[in-house]
Amino acid sequence: MTLHAQQAPSRAWFVHQEAEAAKQPKPRLQWRVDPFMIVAGLIATAALLWALAPGWFAPFAPTDMDPQAILQAPSHTHLLGSDHMGRDVFSLIIYGARQSMMVGVGSAVISLLIGGFIGLVAGYLGGAVDLVTMRLIDIWLSVPSTLLVIIIATALRPNLGNVILTIGLVFAPHVARVMRSLVLSIKSRPFVEASRAIGSSHLSIILRHILPHTLSQVLVTLTLQVAFGMLMGAMMSFIGLGVVQDRPDWGFLLNQGRSYLTTAWWFATFPGLAITLLVISLNTLGEALRRRLDPRGKAA
Amino acid sequence: MTDLLAIKSLSVAFSARTGPMQVLDAVDLKIAAGETVCLVGESGSGKTATAMSVMRLIDFKGGAITDGAVQFDRHNLAALSQREMSVLRGRRIGLVFQEPMTALDPLFTVGQQIAEVLIRHRKLSRAASRKAAISLLDRVRIPDPEQRIDQFPHQLSGGMRQRVMVAIALACEPKLLIADEPTTALDVTIQAQILQLLKDIQAETGMAMLLITHDLGVAATMADRVVVMYAGRIVENAPAATLFARPAHPYTRGLLRSVVTKGLARNERLYSIEGSIPDLADPPSGCRFHARCPRAGLQCRVAQPPLELQGKSLVACWRPHEEPFTQAALTGRVISVAEPVRPSDDAALARVVALKKHYPLGRAWLGSRSVVRAVDGVSLEIRRGETLGIIGESGSGKSTLGRLLLHLERPTSGHVEFDGQNLSDHDTRSLRAARRHMQMIFQDPYGSIDPRWSIGDTIAEPLTVHAKLTGDERRQRVRELLDQVGLDPNWATRHPHNLSGGQRQRVAIARAIALNPRLIVADEAVSALDVSVRAQVINLLQDIKARLGLTYLFIGHELNLVRHISDRVGVMYLGRLVEIGPADAVLRRPVHPYTKALVAAIPEPDPARRASMAALDGEIPALIAQFQGCRFQNRCPAASALCREAEPELTALTGGRAVACHHPV
Amino acid sequence: GLQRTKAGGGARDELVVAYDGTSSSRFGLDPHNSGFAPLNRVMRSIYDNLTVLLPDQSVGPWLAESWEVSPDRTRYDFKLRHGVKFHDGTVFDAAALKANFDRLVGPNTVLYSRRSLGPYLSSEVIAADRLRVTLKRPFTPFLRNLSMTKLSIVSPTAVKKGGKLYAQKPVGTGPFRFIGVTPGAEIRLERNPDYRWAPSTAAHAGPAKLQKLTFKNVPEESTRVAVLRSGQAHVADLIPPQDLLGLKKDPAIRVLEKELLNTNYSLALNATRAPWNDPDIRLAVKLSLDINTIVRVVYLGTLPRAWSALSPSMFGSAEKILTDSWTYDLARAKEILTQKGWVPGPDGIRIKDGKRLTIDFLDAQGNREKRLDVVQFARRQLAASGIDLTVDSVSTGIWMNRIRSGDYDMTGGASFDSDPDILRSFYSPAARSAFASMRVVDPQLIAWLDAAAEEGDEAKRAEFYHQVQRRIDQQVYAIPIYVLIYNLATASQVKGVTLDAHGFPEFHGAWLEAA
Amino acid sequence: MAYVLKRLAAAALVVFGTVTLVFLILYALPGDPASLIAGDDAPPAVIARIRIQLGADQPLWAQYLYYLHGLVTGDLGRSFLTGEPVFGRLAAQLPATLELTFLSAGVAIVLGVLLGVLSAVHRGDWIDNLIQTITMTFTSMPEFWRGILLILIFSVWLHWLPAIGNGDLAQLVLPVACMGVGHAGVLTRTVRNNVLEVIEEPFVATLRGKGLLEGAILYRHVLRSALIPVITTFGMLVSQMLGGVVVIETLFARQGLGRIIAESVGSKDIPMIQGAVLFAALLSVTITVLVDLSYRWIDPRITL
Ligand SMILES: Nc1ncnc2c1ncn2[C@@H]1O[C@H](COP(=O)(O)OP(=O)(O)OP(=O)(O)O)[C@@H](O)[C@H]1O
Ligand SMILES: Nc1ncnc2c1ncn2[C@@H]1O[C@H](COP(=O)(O)OP(=O)(O)OP(=O)(O)O)[C@@H](O)[C@H]1O
Ligand SMILES: [Mg+2]
Ligand SMILES: [Mg+2]
C-alpha cells in the first residue's frame, strides 16, 4: 500500500501510515524508476535550489516593483508575466520557494519532533501512559484540523514563526499516532526482545533498535508533511491568516492573484501550479522513498 | 493406469528485478487416477510453484509458464485461458493451501465460502447450497455443522479451518486434489487428524492427490509415489516404498539421514547436508546439487543429469546410490559427540515454583475481565549442565514459560529462582546484571536479529552492555565467537540480509554465548529451518554445550528432536506440566495419555510402519475458561468421573519421573 | 441549465444584489448600532430618515416636512410628515421619533450612533406631528447627521418587542421591508406597498417597482463579478479595479460610480510613541511615499489619489487646497532621517542607539479594498529611505485593544459620514470612536473641531475644517491615500438604480426591463 | 451492545476533553470581549459592567465551571456580537453545512471507489496512470484555487451552474464538486492500494482456486476487505471536510458553520466559536464512532 497526496490539512494519509506501520514484514516491492518519479525529483530539486539560492535563478529581485509594467502578460522580460505591483511573477515564485519550503519543512519538523516524541513514549511505555496519551490525542484530533489552525493562529499572531508553529502543532498528534503504531510493531519484533533478554537498558533499546527502524517512515512522513504544511499555509493565506512580506510564499501569491484570474490569469496560475506540482512531486517522492527505504524489505 | 495429470517438461519463470528467474526447469510428473503423489523438497525448491502452475495461479503471482505442457483429462492446462481454467478450478481440481489462518476470507462465514463454489460450479440455489455445505462440513467431521456454518473463520480453530478448506476443495468432487503443505502450520495431533481425513476421503471418492510437504514422515505415511525436488528440478521420483528403502539420489539420501527418527540414539551426532540451497537467480551448472554432494565428480559439475529410470525409480543423477538405505547404516556413520556433562542430581541451577502467568484478554475496562492462563501453576527445576526439553502443542505455554524463566515478563504469581536467588526480588538494575548469566535464542532467525546492524555489532551487543571491553578486545571476542559457531570471522562487518536462515541462527547463538552464560533458553530455535540446516544447528548447540558446560531449556515441538537433544523432557498442556522425566523414558514409554498421543501422532519416515494416525480426537480448548478437573479430559480416551472433578497434581513416579494424571498408563 | 442560474429563478420582479459583506456573516440591521458600511447599504432600503442629503451637501426634508431652529440653535422643532407608517403598522409620529432619540441616549445602552446626535439633551412631543429637540449647545452637523442611515428611524414597537434581538428583525418605514435572512448568505426584502413618502430626490413617489429585493453576501470579489457575469445576480457592488475597466466596456453591463462621503483612507502613524512623536520623522515617512504611483498602480487608475482627510465632495473638504501641496521627495526624507541621527545599518534599514527604524503596521481588515496592497507598496518605498515596515494582521478585538493601549506604530482606516464633524471621532479624545486609528492629542485641533461643531456660519465652519485638515497634513497625523469611489455594476436590463448623495445605493426606483 | 456503550463512553470522554481544550485555547485568545460588546465609545464603567455580566472578571476555573454548567443545561450562551442564542444560530446553520459535507462525502466515496477499483484493475497501464495523475492533481491543488477555477469555468464561461447561494440543488453542485472531487483523490488512492494489497492475500488465491470469476472475486471479496481502511480514511475525510467548509462556504457565499467560525474568530465572539467548534467536534466524533461501529459490521473479527 502506498501513501498519497491529500488536500491540506489531511488526516487520512496518517491512517494509512498507521496501518502501514502496524503491518508485518513483507517482501519488498520492486524498485522501479518511472518517468513520474524523475519529473517529481526534478521539480523538488528545482524548488530546493530556488529556496537555497533564489538569487542565482531569479531575473529580478522580488522587491522590484515596476509601476510601468503592471499585470503584464508573459513576455521575454517577464517570463511568467508580472503582478499587480509590477513584480516579476517568475522571480516571485523563485523567491517564494524559500518561504513555502520554510512553512512546509518547518511545520513538518515541529510536528515530527513533538509528535514523534509523544508517539515514541506512548508506544514504548504502553499501559496507562499510552492510554492517557492516546485519549488526549483523540481529543486533539476531534476538532477538525482546519478549525484548530484557525483558532490557534488567531490566538497567536500571524507571523511566519507562528504559522509554522501552528501547523506543526496541529499535525503533531497525527505523527504521534503514526509513530506510536510504528513503535508498537517494532517493539514486538523479536530482535527487540532479544536485546531486552541481553539486558540492554530501555534507553539503549530505543536509541539503538527502535529509532533507527522508524527512520525511513520518519523520512517519508517528513516529505509528505512538507506538502501538507504548504497546502495548509496556502489555506491560511486565504482565510487571511497569512503573512505579508516582501517575499511572499506561493500560497500568499496565489491568494493575491486569485481575484485577477479573469484579467491576468498568469498571476494566480503560476504560483498555483508551483504549489500543486511541488505537492504532487513530494508525494510521489515520499511514496517512492517509503518503498525504497522500507526496512522490512531488507528484513524479509 | 491412465494418467490423470501429466506434467511434461514444465518450465516456469518469475520476472524478477534482475530479469526472469527460472524456478522450474523441465519438470516431469504424472499422477494416475486415485493415486497419491507427494512432492517433497526443501524450502524454495519449487514445490508450490509446481502446484500453482498446474492451477495456472502462477499467472497472478507474476510468473509464467515458459515451456512444457500440463495435460489434465483432455485439456492442456498450460494453454487454456484463465476463464477456461476457472471452470476446471474448484470443480475438477481442488486446492488446499498451507495457511488455514489466511486462506479463508475473514469477512464471510464458512458457509458462504463453501456455498460459493457450489453456486458457481453446480449452479445450486442458495438454500440447496447451504444444505450441501452443511453436509460437506459433516463429511470433513466438523461437529455441529449447523452452527458452525454461520461462523466466521476466526471463530474456528486452525484444524477446523483446514477442514473447511478441505470441504471447499471437495465440494464438487474433484478428480484431483492438490494440497500444498496442508498440515505444516498445525500441531501434530491435528495434523494426524487432517491427514487421516484426506486418506478417508480419498478412499471414498477415489480422487487423485498431489500432496506437497517438506516432512518426509508425512510423505511416508501418505504417498504412493514420492517426488523429490531440488532447486527447481525433480531429482528423484519413485514409489514410496522404493524411495524410502533404496533412495538413489544422494540428495534424497541426505534428506532422509537428516531426519531425526525414533530409532536414533541420543548421544549421536546428527547427519547434515553441508552448504545450502543455491540461489535460483544464478543456478549452478551441471547437476544443481553437485556443490553439496559427497559423490560429485567432474561430470556432475558440467552436465545436467537426465531423469532416467533406474529400477523402479526415476533418478536424475550421474552417480546414483544402489545399495539399500537402513537406519542402521545411518547410525553407523554418525560421529559421536563429546561426552555430555552428566547432570548432577541435586544441584538445581534454576527453579520454577508454582509459576502462573495470566494475560488479560482485550482491553479490560467496562467489561468482564477474562484472562488467558498461558502458564497456570508450573513447578520444575533445571539442573546444572542438563538440557531440559519442553514439548507440547501450540499455545500450551512453552514460550511463556521460557520468557518467565528469564524474567522477561513478570509472573502473575509464583516465582523463579536462579542460582538460589529469587529473580522477583531483583530491581531493574540488578535484574539486568543477572541477565548476563541467562540468554535466549529465538525461533525466528530473521526477526531476532536487527536487520540494520552488522553481524559483529549484533554479537557484540551483550558485550557492550555487560562487559567493559576496549574496542579491540570486543572485536577480538566477536571473531572468536564467529569462529565458535562456524562462521567466517571476517563476516563481522556483513549485514544479515545476505545470510541464510541457518547462518543467522548461528549469529543468534554466538550472541547468546558471548558472555559465557550459564543458562540458555532455546525457544523453537530450529523449527523454522529446513531439515538439513536444522541438523547443522542442533549439532552446533550440542558442541557448544559440551564445550562451555551450559544448561539448556530447549523448547520444541518435534518430539524426536527434543528427545535427541534433551536429558529430561517436560510435557505441557494448556499451561500445566503434565509429565516430566528422563527424555528416553518419557518419549519412549509415556505414561500420560497426552504424551502418548503426541508420540503416536508423529509420522515416521518409513512407509512400512504406517499407523492409523488420528491418535487423538477433538480440539485443544480455549485457554480462557476456568477449568474444573483435568484439562485433558475432553480429549482423553481414559477420562473418568474423577477426571471431571479433580485436577490431578504432578506426582512423582520412579526413575525421576512425575506425571499429573489420575489414570497413568 | 442556464435558465436556472438566472437570478431569482424566474421571478421577473426580483432584483438580486451581490454585495461585498466581507467574509462576515454577522447580521444585524439596527441602524443605530452598526458602523458596518455593507449593512448600512442594505438598511438604506429598509429605513427612512428625517432629512435627506441633497447633492449640494445641503439638507432637505424627508420624514420631517420642515423644521424650525431657535436663534441660539439649541432647539429644533420638527414638523413630521403625515400618513407615514412603519412596516409593522406602527404610526410614525412625534412619539415614535422621541422614542428613537430616547433609545439612542438611554443610559443603559451604548449604541454606535449615539455620537451622531452630538450634545443632544432631550426632546418633547408638542403635538402628534411635532417634536421639539433640545441640544445642550449648538451642534451644526445635527441636520446633516439626521440624513444618515446611522440615524434612520426605527419602529419603537419593534424595538420594544425585539429587545436585544431587534437587529435580527428590523422594522423601518422604507420602501422595502425585511422578510428574512440566511445569515451570512442573503438578506431578503420585499416591496412596502404602502410607501408614499419618498424624499424629494427620488424619481417617483409611490411604492417601489420591484416586488422583491435580495442582497446576497458575496465576499469574494472575483465571485461577485462571476455571479454578475453569469446572471446569477443583477447587481454587484465594489467591483475590483482590475475587473471594473472591463465591465465598463461591456455593453451588457452598466457601471454606476459615486464618491462615498467619508474620511479618506489614510495611514496614520502613532504620534504618541517614539520615534513617531517627532513630526520631522513623520514628515520623512510621508515624503518617502510616492502616493501617486501607489494609487495608480494598486487601483489601476480607477480611484483618485487623496490629499486631505475628507473626501472631496464632503462639505468642508480641503482637497482642492491641499492638492499638490507636497511632492514625493526621497532625498529630503533621507536627509531628515540622517539629521535626526538615524543612519543606515548594514541591511539599509536605519539605526539609532541600536534600534532599527521599524514601523509595526497593525491591520485587522485584510486586503479589503486592496488596502494591504497599498501597505505592501508603501513598504517598498519606505525601504528606499531606510525604514522597515512589517504588517501585523490581528483580529478586530486585538486591533482595538492595541490601538487603545498605543501598542502600534501605524495603522490605517476610513469612516463613512456626511459631515466633517466625523474628524472629532478621530482627533478629539472626548468623542473618539473605538475604530479611530489616531491616538494623538492635539489641543489646537480639538479646539478647532469643537468650535466648528458649534459654528453656525457655513463659510467660517468650512474655514475651521480647512485649518484642521491643513494641520493634519502638516503634522502628518495621517497620510491620505485614496478617495473611495463606490461602484455598482448592473446588468443592462436593470434600470433606475441610483446612488444617493452619501454614495449609498437606492433601489426604490429600480425595475427590471423585459429582455 | 456492550461494545457500542463502551465506544460511546469513550466518545463522551473525548467530547468532554474537546470542550475543555476549546475553552482553554479561547481563554488564551487576546483581546477584550467586553469592549467589543460594549461598542465603540463605551465608557470604562460600561465595559466593566459588561465584563462582570460575562463573568470575565472571574478566575479561570469559575468561568470553566460556569461554561460546563451552561453546556449541561443545553445553554451555549449568547453571541457577544448580536446577542442571539448561540445554540439557535448554530442549529439554524448546521443543515447547510451538513448538506454540503455529506453530499461532498458521498461524491468522494462514489468517485473514489469507482476510480480506485478501475485504477487497481488497470494497474500500471495508461488508465491507471491517467486516473492517478488527475486525482493527484486535484488533490494537490489548494482548495480555494480549485473552487475559483470551478466557478470561472462552469459559471462564468459555460453558464452552466450558479456559483453561489444556499438554495436549490444546482447551487450545491459546484461547492460539492470542489470539495468532493478533491477528497475523491485521496479515496481513489486508498481504494486502489488496498485492492492491490488485498489481491495479494492468500485467501484470494483460494478464491481463484475455487474457480470463481475475477469479477466476483474483486467485487464480492476483495473490495469488501479493502473497504476497511477506506472507511477509516473516509471518516477522517468527513471530519476534514467539516474544517474545509470555512473555505468553501466563503468562496461560494454559502451560509454554514464555516462562515460563523471565520467571522467569530475575527471578532472574538467566544461563545459562538466555542459553540461552533463544539458542534464540529461532536459531528466529527459521531462520525468516528459510526466508522468504528461500521468496522464491526464489515469485519466480524473486530472486537474491542
Ligand atoms: N511471486 C514470486 N516472485 C518471484 N519469485 C518467487 C515468487 N514466488 C516464489 N518465488 C521463488 O520461486 C522459488 C520456488 O518457490 P516455491 O514457493 O515454489 O518453493 P517451495 O518449494 O514451495 O518452498 P516452501 O517450502 O518454502 O514453500 C523460490 O526461490 C522463490 O523465492
Ligand atoms: N503477551 C500476550 N498477551 C496475551 N496472550 C498471550 C501473550 N503471550 C502469549 N499469550 C497466550 O498465551 C498462550 C500460551 O502462549 P505461548 O506462546 O506460551 O504458547 P507456546 O506453547 O509457545 O505455543 P507455540 O507452540 O504456538 O509457540 C497462548 O494462548 C497465547 O495466545
Ligand atoms: Mg511452498
Ligand atoms: Mg512458542
Coordinates of N, CA, C and O in Angstrom, one line a residue, chain C residues 284-322:
Chain C
A284 N 9.3 62.7 7.3 CA 10.2 61.9 6.5 C 9.5 60.7 5.9 O 9.6 60.3 4.8
V285 N 8.6 60.1 6.8 CA 7.8 58.9 6.3 C 6.9 59.4 5.2 O 6.9 58.7 4.1
K286 N 6.3 60.5 5.3 CA 5.4 60.9 4.3 C 6.1 61.2 3.0 O 5.7 60.8 1.9
L287 N 7.3 61.9 3.1 CA 8.0 62.2 1.9 C 8.5 61.0 1.2 O 8.9 61.1 0.0
S288 N 8.7 59.9 1.9 CA 9.2 58.7 1.3 C 8.1 58.0 0.4 O 8.4 57.1 -0.3
L289 N 6.9 58.4 0.6 CA 5.8 57.7 -0.1 C 5.4 58.4 -1.4 O 5.1 59.6 -1.4
D290 N 5.5 57.7 -2.5 CA 5.1 58.2 -3.8 C 3.6 57.7 -3.9 O 3.3 56.7 -4.6
I291 N 2.7 58.5 -3.3 CA 1.3 58.0 -3.3 C 0.7 58.0 -4.7 O -0.1 57.1 -5.0
N292 N 1.1 58.9 -5.5 CA 0.5 58.9 -6.9 C 0.7 57.5 -7.5 O -0.2 56.9 -8.1
T293 N 1.9 57.1 -7.4 CA 2.2 55.8 -8.0 C 1.5 54.7 -7.3 O 0.9 53.8 -8.0
I294 N 1.5 54.7 -6.0 CA 0.8 53.6 -5.3 C -0.7 53.5 -5.7 O -1.1 52.5 -6.1
V295 N -1.3 54.7 -5.7 CA -2.8 54.6 -6.1 C -3.0 54.2 -7.5 O -3.9 53.4 -7.8
R296 N -2.1 54.8 -8.4 CA -2.3 54.5 -9.8 C -2.1 53.0 -10.0 O -2.9 52.3 -10.7
V297 N -1.1 52.4 -9.4 CA -0.8 51.0 -9.6 C -1.8 50.1 -9.0 O -2.4 49.2 -9.6
V298 N -2.1 50.4 -7.7 CA -3.0 49.5 -7.0 C -4.4 49.5 -7.5 O -5.0 48.5 -7.7
Y299 N -4.9 50.7 -7.8 CA -6.3 50.9 -8.2 C -6.4 51.0 -9.7 O -7.5 51.3 -10.2
L300 N -5.3 50.8 -10.4 CA -5.3 50.9 -11.9 C -6.0 52.1 -12.5 O -6.7 52.0 -13.5
G301 N -5.9 53.2 -11.8 CA -6.5 54.4 -12.3 C -8.0 54.6 -12.0 O -8.6 55.5 -12.5
T302 N -8.5 53.6 -11.3 CA -10.0 53.7 -11.1 C -10.3 54.7 -9.9 O -11.4 55.1 -9.8
L303 N -9.3 54.9 -9.0 CA -9.6 55.8 -7.9 C -8.6 56.9 -7.9 O -7.4 56.7 -8.2
P304 N -9.1 58.1 -7.6 CA -8.1 59.2 -7.5 C -7.3 59.2 -6.2 O -7.8 58.6 -5.2
R305 N -6.2 59.8 -6.2 CA -5.4 59.9 -5.0 C -6.0 60.9 -4.1 O -6.6 61.9 -4.6
A306 N -5.9 60.7 -2.8 CA -6.5 61.7 -1.9 C -5.4 62.6 -1.3 O -4.2 62.2 -1.1
W307 N -5.8 63.8 -1.0 CA -4.8 64.8 -0.4 C -5.2 65.2 1.0 O -4.4 65.6 1.8
S308 N -6.5 65.1 1.2 CA -7.0 65.7 2.5 C -7.6 64.6 3.3 O -7.9 63.5 2.8
A309 N -8.0 64.9 4.5 CA -8.6 63.9 5.4 C -10.0 63.6 5.0 O -10.5 62.5 5.2
L310 N -10.7 64.6 4.3 CA -12.1 64.4 4.0 C -12.3 64.1 2.5 O -11.5 64.8 1.7
S311 N -13.2 63.3 2.1 CA -13.4 63.0 0.7 C -13.8 64.3 0.0 O -14.6 65.1 0.6
P312 N -13.4 64.5 -1.2 CA -13.5 65.8 -1.9 C -15.0 66.4 -1.9 O -15.1 67.6 -1.8
S313 N -16.0 65.6 -2.0 CA -17.3 66.1 -2.2 C -17.9 66.5 -0.8 O -18.9 67.2 -0.8
M314 N -17.3 66.1 0.2 CA -17.9 66.5 1.5 C -17.7 67.9 1.8 O -16.7 68.6 1.4
F315 N -18.7 68.5 2.4 CA -18.6 69.9 2.8 C -17.4 70.1 3.7 O -17.1 69.3 4.6
G316 N -16.7 71.1 3.4 CA -15.5 71.4 4.2 C -14.3 70.7 3.8 O -13.2 70.9 4.5
S317 N -14.3 69.9 2.8 CA -13.1 69.2 2.4 C -12.0 70.1 1.9 O -12.3 71.1 1.2
A318 N -10.8 69.9 2.3 CA -9.7 70.8 1.9 C -9.0 70.2 0.7 O -7.8 70.5 0.4
E319 N -9.7 69.3 0.0 CA -9.0 68.6 -1.1 C -8.4 69.5 -2.1 O -7.2 69.4 -2.4
K320 N -9.2 70.5 -2.5 CA -8.7 71.4 -3.6 C -7.4 72.2 -3.0 O -6.5 72.4 -3.7
I321 N -7.6 72.6 -1.8 CA -6.5 73.4 -1.2 C -5.2 72.6 -1.1 O -4.1 73.1 -1.4
L322 N -5.3 71.4 -0.7 CA -4.1 70.6 -0.4 C -3.6 69.9 -1.6 O -2.4 69.4 -1.6

